[in-house]
C-alpha cells in the first residue's frame, strides 16, 4: 500500500507542476497560430481561433461563457442544472442540442470547427455519443477537459477510475488552454485569479478546524432507493473539497462514485451528509427532497446523528463534479460548517 500511495503522490505532484506551469506560461503572451495542443493523449492543431464551437458538457460551456466566447458557441448539450445566473441572458442565444447526451448527427449538423467536451464517457475512445475517430473523419478537433482524462482511466468502470486525485489545477489548465486556443489569455488569467481567491477565502473560514475532526459523505443519487447509493470516493471533486477543508471522507474508494451500502455508511457515522441537488430525474433519488425524506424515514438512516441533528447540506450537483463550480461547493460546505457551529465543537 505504501508503494501505491507514493506513486499516486508523485503523479499528483507531476500533474500539478505541469498544469500550473502551462497556464502561468501560456497566459503570458498572445497566441501564435498554428497552435499545437496536447490533449488527453492526442495532438490538436489549430490554424486559427475556432469560430463555431459545440460544447458537450455544462462546465465546458460555462467556461466558454466566462471567457466571453458565447458568440462562438453554436450548440450545447449535457446539462445537469440551471446555467450560472450571470450567464442567463447569453445562454438564451445558444442552441440546446439536448439536455442529455446529444447524437453525433446533431453535433455535426452545426458544422463545428471545434467540439469542446467535458467527459470521455460521452465523447472519447468508447464514447456513448461518438468516438474521437468519428470526429477525426470529419477533420473536427475534440478538446476534452483535462480533469476527465489526466490521472484517470475512463475505460475502467462506468465512471472511470482515477489514478491521481483531482485538484483545481486541472480546471485552471482547461481555462488556460481554452483561452490560448481562442487568444483571450487576459480573460483566462482573470478568471483563474478570481477562482483561486474564492477558494482561499473559503479555506480561511474554517482554518481553525482541526484536520480530520469532522467527517462527511456525499450522496449523489441511487438507481433505486432500495439499493446501495452512489456516494463520493476519495479522488474526485468531493474528495478534493473535503481534503482542503480538513474533513475526513468516510468512503475509501478510488472510484469517483462507488455504490456503498447504508449499513456501512451508518457504521462510519459521518458528521455531515451532503446531498446532490439536480434537475435530472433519471432516478427518484435525483430529487434532493426524495433524498431527505428517505434519510428521515428509513429505519437504518433515521438514527444517524447527522440526520437527527439535521446536518444535511444540499449542494448543486455541478459542484460535486470536476468543474468550476467545485469552488461553489467549497464555499457551500465551509459556510455550512460555520452555520451549524461545527467549527466550535
Coordinates of C-alpha atoms in Angstrom, one line a residue:
X1 CA 0.0 0.0 0.0
X2 CA 2.9 2.4 0.8
X3 CA 4.2 1.9 -2.8
X4 CA 0.9 2.7 -4.3
X5 CA 0.4 5.8 -2.2
X6 CA 3.9 7.0 -3.1
X7 CA 3.2 6.6 -6.8
X8 CA -0.1 8.4 -6.5
X9 CA 1.6 11.3 -4.6
X10 CA 4.3 11.6 -7.2
X11 CA 1.8 11.5 -10.1
X12 CA -0.3 14.2 -8.4
X13 CA 2.8 16.4 -8.0
X14 CA 3.8 15.9 -11.6
X15 CA 0.2 16.7 -12.8
X16 CA 0.1 19.9 -10.6
X17 CA 3.5 21.0 -11.8
X18 CA 2.7 20.8 -15.5
X19 CA -0.8 22.2 -15.1
X20 CA 0.5 25.2 -13.1
X21 CA 3.4 25.8 -15.4
X22 CA 1.2 25.5 -18.6
X23 CA -1.4 28.1 -17.5
X24 CA 1.1 30.5 -15.9
X25 CA 3.4 30.5 -19.0
X26 CA 0.6 30.3 -21.6
X27 CA -1.2 33.3 -20.3
X28 CA 1.8 35.5 -20.6
X29 CA 1.7 36.1 -24.4
X30 CA -0.7 36.1 -27.3
X31 CA -1.4 33.0 -29.3
X32 CA 0.6 32.4 -32.5
X33 CA -1.0 30.1 -35.0
X34 CA -0.7 27.3 -36.0
X35 CA -1.1 26.2 -32.3
X36 CA -0.4 22.7 -31.2
X37 CA -2.2 21.5 -28.0
X38 CA -1.6 18.1 -26.3
X39 CA -4.9 16.9 -25.1
X40 CA -5.9 13.6 -23.5
X41 CA -3.2 11.6 -25.3
X42 CA -3.9 13.3 -28.7
X43 CA -2.4 16.2 -30.6
X44 CA -4.7 19.0 -31.7
X45 CA -3.6 21.6 -34.2
X46 CA -5.4 25.0 -34.7
X47 CA -4.6 27.2 -37.7
X48 CA -6.8 29.9 -36.2
X49 CA -9.1 30.6 -33.4
X50 CA -12.3 28.5 -33.7
X51 CA -15.4 30.3 -34.9
X52 CA -18.1 27.6 -34.5
X53 CA -18.0 25.5 -31.3
X54 CA -20.3 22.8 -30.0
X55 CA -19.8 22.3 -26.3
X56 CA -20.8 19.0 -24.8
X57 CA -20.9 19.4 -21.1
X58 CA -22.3 22.2 -18.9
X59 CA -19.0 23.1 -17.2
X60 CA -17.1 23.5 -20.5
X61 CA -19.9 25.7 -21.8
X62 CA -19.9 27.9 -18.7
X63 CA -16.1 28.3 -19.0
X64 CA -16.5 29.4 -22.6
X65 CA -19.2 31.9 -21.4
X66 CA -16.9 33.1 -18.6
X67 CA -14.2 33.7 -21.2
X68 CA -16.6 35.9 -23.2
X69 CA -16.9 33.4 -26.0
X70 CA -20.7 32.8 -26.0
X71 CA -20.9 34.1 -29.6
X72 CA -18.7 31.3 -30.7
X73 CA -20.9 28.6 -29.1
X74 CA -23.3 27.3 -31.8
X75 CA -24.7 24.4 -29.8
X76 CA -24.5 22.9 -26.4
X77 CA -25.6 19.7 -24.6
X78 CA -25.4 17.6 -21.4
X79 CA -26.7 19.9 -18.7
X80 CA -27.4 18.9 -15.1
X81 CA -28.6 22.1 -13.5
X82 CA -29.6 25.7 -14.5
X83 CA -26.9 27.9 -16.0
X84 CA -25.0 30.2 -13.7
X85 CA -27.1 33.3 -13.1
X86 CA -24.6 35.7 -14.7
X87 CA -24.9 33.7 -18.0
X88 CA -28.7 33.5 -18.2
X89 CA -29.0 36.0 -21.0
X90 CA -26.2 34.8 -23.2
X91 CA -27.3 31.2 -22.7
X92 CA -30.7 32.1 -24.3
X93 CA -29.0 32.7 -27.6
X94 CA -27.2 29.3 -27.7
X95 CA -29.0 26.3 -29.2
X96 CA -29.6 23.4 -26.8
X97 CA -29.0 20.2 -28.8
X98 CA -30.0 18.1 -25.8
X99 CA -30.1 18.4 -22.0
X100 CA -28.7 14.8 -22.0
X101 CA -26.3 13.1 -24.3
X102 CA -26.5 14.5 -27.9
X103 CA -26.4 12.4 -31.0
X104 CA -23.3 12.5 -33.2
X105 CA -25.5 13.8 -36.1
X106 CA -26.9 16.7 -34.1
X107 CA -23.3 17.9 -33.3
X108 CA -22.1 17.5 -36.9
X109 CA -25.2 19.4 -38.2
X110 CA -23.9 22.6 -36.5
X111 CA -20.8 22.4 -38.7
X112 CA -18.4 23.0 -35.8
X113 CA -14.7 23.7 -36.2
X114 CA -14.2 22.6 -32.6
X115 CA -16.1 20.3 -30.2
X116 CA -15.3 21.0 -26.6
X117 CA -16.3 18.1 -24.4
X118 CA -16.3 17.7 -20.6
X119 CA -16.3 13.9 -20.2
X120 CA -14.9 11.0 -22.2
X121 CA -17.8 8.7 -21.5
X122 CA -19.7 10.9 -23.8
X123 CA -17.1 11.6 -26.5
X124 CA -13.9 9.5 -26.1
X125 CA -12.3 6.2 -27.0
X126 CA -15.7 4.4 -26.3
X127 CA -18.0 7.5 -26.1
X128 CA -21.7 7.0 -25.9
X129 CA -22.4 9.9 -28.3
X130 CA -19.3 9.4 -30.5
X131 CA -15.7 8.4 -30.6
X132 CA -12.7 10.7 -31.2
X133 CA -12.2 8.8 -34.5
X134 CA -15.7 9.7 -35.8
X135 CA -14.9 13.4 -35.5
X136 CA -11.4 12.9 -36.9
X137 CA -13.0 11.5 -40.1
X138 CA -14.7 14.9 -40.4
X139 CA -11.4 16.8 -39.5
X140 CA -13.1 18.3 -36.4
X141 CA -10.8 18.5 -33.3
X142 CA -12.2 17.5 -30.0
X143 CA -10.9 19.2 -26.9
X144 CA -11.6 17.3 -23.7
X145 CA -11.4 18.7 -20.2
X146 CA -8.1 17.7 -18.6
X147 CA -10.0 17.0 -15.4
X148 CA -11.6 14.0 -17.0
X149 CA -8.5 12.3 -18.5
X150 CA -5.4 13.4 -16.7
X151 CA -4.8 10.9 -13.9
X152 CA -7.9 8.9 -14.8
X153 CA -8.7 5.7 -16.7
X154 CA -12.1 6.1 -18.3
X155 CA -12.2 2.6 -19.6
X156 CA -12.2 1.2 -16.0
X157 CA -15.8 1.1 -14.7
X158 CA -18.8 3.2 -15.7
X159 CA -17.5 6.5 -14.2
X160 CA -13.8 5.8 -14.7
X161 CA -11.0 5.1 -12.2
X162 CA -8.8 7.9 -11.0
X163 CA -5.1 7.1 -10.6
X164 CA -4.4 10.5 -9.0
X165 CA -6.6 12.9 -7.0
X166 CA -8.5 15.6 -8.8
X167 CA -7.3 19.2 -8.0
X168 CA -8.5 22.6 -9.1
X169 CA -5.2 22.9 -11.1
X170 CA -6.9 20.7 -13.8
X171 CA -9.8 23.2 -14.1
X172 CA -7.3 26.1 -14.3
X173 CA -5.5 24.1 -17.0
X174 CA -8.7 23.8 -19.0
X175 CA -9.4 27.6 -18.6
X176 CA -5.9 28.4 -19.7
X177 CA -5.8 26.1 -22.7
X178 CA -9.2 27.3 -24.0
X179 CA -8.1 30.9 -23.5
X180 CA -5.0 30.2 -25.5
X181 CA -6.9 28.4 -28.3
X182 CA -9.2 31.4 -28.6
X183 CA -6.5 34.0 -27.9
X184 CA -8.2 35.5 -24.9
X185 CA -5.5 35.0 -22.4
X186 CA -6.3 38.1 -20.4
X187 CA -9.7 36.8 -19.6
X188 CA -8.4 33.4 -18.7
X189 CA -5.9 34.9 -16.3
X190 CA -8.5 37.0 -14.6
X191 CA -10.9 34.0 -14.2
X192 CA -8.2 31.8 -12.7
X193 CA -7.2 34.6 -10.3
X194 CA -10.9 35.1 -9.2
X195 CA -11.4 31.3 -8.6
X196 CA -8.2 31.0 -6.6
X197 CA -9.2 34.0 -4.4
X198 CA -12.6 32.5 -3.7
X199 CA -11.1 29.1 -2.8
X200 CA -8.6 30.6 -0.3
X201 CA -11.3 32.7 1.3
X202 CA -13.4 29.6 1.9
X203 CA -10.5 27.7 3.3
X204 CA -9.8 30.6 5.7
X205 CA -13.3 30.4 7.1
X206 CA -12.6 27.0 8.7
X207 CA -8.8 27.4 9.1
X208 CA -9.1 26.7 12.9
X209 CA -10.9 23.4 12.3
X210 CA -8.6 20.5 13.4
X211 CA -7.8 18.3 10.4
X212 CA -9.9 15.2 10.4
X213 CA -12.2 16.3 13.2
X214 CA -15.3 16.3 11.0
X215 CA -16.3 13.6 8.6
X216 CA -18.8 13.6 5.7
X217 CA -20.4 11.5 3.0
X218 CA -21.5 12.9 -0.4
X219 CA -24.7 11.2 -1.7
X220 CA -25.1 11.7 -5.5
X221 CA -28.1 9.6 -6.2
X222 CA -29.4 6.0 -6.2
X223 CA -30.6 3.9 -9.1
X224 CA -33.4 2.8 -6.7
X225 CA -34.0 3.7 -3.1
X226 CA -33.9 0.0 -2.2
X227 CA -30.3 -0.5 -3.3
X228 CA -26.9 1.0 -2.4
X229 CA -26.5 4.7 -3.1
X230 CA -23.9 6.3 -5.3
X231 CA -21.5 8.2 -3.0
X232 CA -18.3 10.1 -3.5
X233 CA -15.0 8.3 -3.5
X234 CA -11.7 9.9 -2.3
X235 CA -10.2 11.1 -5.6
X236 CA -13.0 13.2 -7.3
X237 CA -14.2 16.7 -6.7
X238 CA -15.9 15.9 -3.4
X239 CA -12.7 14.3 -2.1
X240 CA -10.9 17.5 -3.0
X241 CA -13.5 19.7 -1.3
X242 CA -13.2 17.6 1.9
X243 CA -9.5 17.4 1.9
X244 CA -8.8 21.1 1.6
X245 CA -11.3 21.9 4.3
X246 CA -9.8 19.3 6.6
X247 CA -12.8 17.0 6.6
X248 CA -12.5 13.2 6.5
X249 CA -14.3 11.2 3.8
X250 CA -15.9 8.1 5.3
X251 CA -15.8 6.4 1.9
X252 CA -12.5 4.9 0.9
X253 CA -12.5 4.2 -2.8
X254 CA -10.6 5.4 -5.9
X255 CA -13.8 5.2 -8.0
X256 CA -15.5 8.6 -8.4
X257 CA -19.0 7.4 -7.5
X258 CA -18.9 3.9 -6.0
X259 CA -22.1 2.3 -4.6
X260 CA -21.9 1.7 -0.8
X261 CA -24.5 0.2 1.5
X262 CA -26.3 2.3 4.0
X263 CA -25.2 -0.1 6.8
X264 CA -21.6 0.7 6.0
X265 CA -22.3 4.4 6.0
X266 CA -24.2 4.3 9.2
X267 CA -21.3 2.4 10.9
X268 CA -18.9 5.1 9.7
X269 CA -21.2 7.7 11.3
X270 CA -20.4 10.9 9.2
X271 CA -20.8 14.2 10.9
X272 CA -22.4 15.8 7.8
X273 CA -24.3 14.3 4.8
X274 CA -24.1 16.3 1.6
X275 CA -26.9 15.8 -0.9
X276 CA -26.7 16.4 -4.6
X277 CA -29.3 18.8 -6.0
X278 CA -30.0 18.5 -9.7
X279 CA -32.6 19.0 -12.4
X280 CA -32.1 15.5 -13.8
X281 CA -34.9 13.0 -13.0
X282 CA -33.5 9.7 -14.3
X283 CA -33.8 8.1 -10.8
X284 CA -36.2 9.0 -7.9
X285 CA -33.2 9.9 -5.7
X286 CA -32.1 12.5 -8.2
X287 CA -34.6 14.7 -6.4
X288 CA -33.0 16.2 -3.2
X289 CA -36.4 16.2 -1.5
X290 CA -36.7 12.4 -2.0
X291 CA -33.2 12.0 -0.6
X292 CA -34.1 14.0 2.6
X293 CA -37.3 12.1 3.0
X294 CA -35.6 8.8 2.7
X295 CA -32.9 9.7 5.3
X296 CA -35.6 10.7 7.8
X297 CA -37.9 7.7 7.3
X298 CA -35.6 4.8 6.6
X299 CA -35.2 2.7 9.8
X300 CA -31.4 2.4 9.3
X301 CA -30.6 6.0 8.3
X302 CA -33.0 7.9 10.5
X303 CA -30.9 7.0 13.6
X304 CA -27.8 8.7 12.2
X305 CA -26.8 11.7 14.4
X306 CA -26.3 13.7 11.2
X307 CA -30.0 13.1 10.3
X308 CA -31.3 13.6 13.8
X309 CA -29.5 16.9 14.1
X310 CA -30.3 18.0 10.6
X311 CA -26.7 18.2 9.5
X312 CA -27.8 17.7 5.9
X313 CA -26.3 20.0 3.3
X314 CA -27.8 20.5 -0.2
X315 CA -25.2 21.1 -2.9
X316 CA -25.6 21.8 -6.6
X317 CA -24.6 18.6 -8.5
X318 CA -22.2 20.6 -10.7
X319 CA -20.2 21.5 -7.5
X320 CA -19.7 17.7 -7.0
X321 CA -18.4 17.2 -10.5
X322 CA -14.9 18.2 -11.6
X323 CA -16.0 21.8 -12.7
X324 CA -15.5 25.5 -12.0
X325 CA -18.4 25.1 -9.6
X326 CA -16.3 22.9 -7.3
X327 CA -15.3 26.3 -5.8
X328 CA -19.0 26.9 -5.1
X329 CA -19.0 23.5 -3.3
X330 CA -16.0 24.5 -1.2
X331 CA -17.8 27.7 -0.2
X332 CA -21.1 25.9 0.4
X333 CA -19.6 23.4 2.8
X334 CA -17.4 25.9 4.6
X335 CA -20.4 28.1 5.2
X336 CA -22.4 25.1 6.4
X337 CA -19.8 24.2 8.9
X338 CA -19.9 27.7 10.3
X339 CA -23.7 27.9 10.3
X340 CA -24.0 24.6 12.1
X341 CA -21.5 25.6 14.7
X342 CA -19.3 22.6 13.9
X343 CA -16.0 24.5 13.8
X344 CA -16.5 25.3 17.6
X345 CA -17.2 21.7 18.7

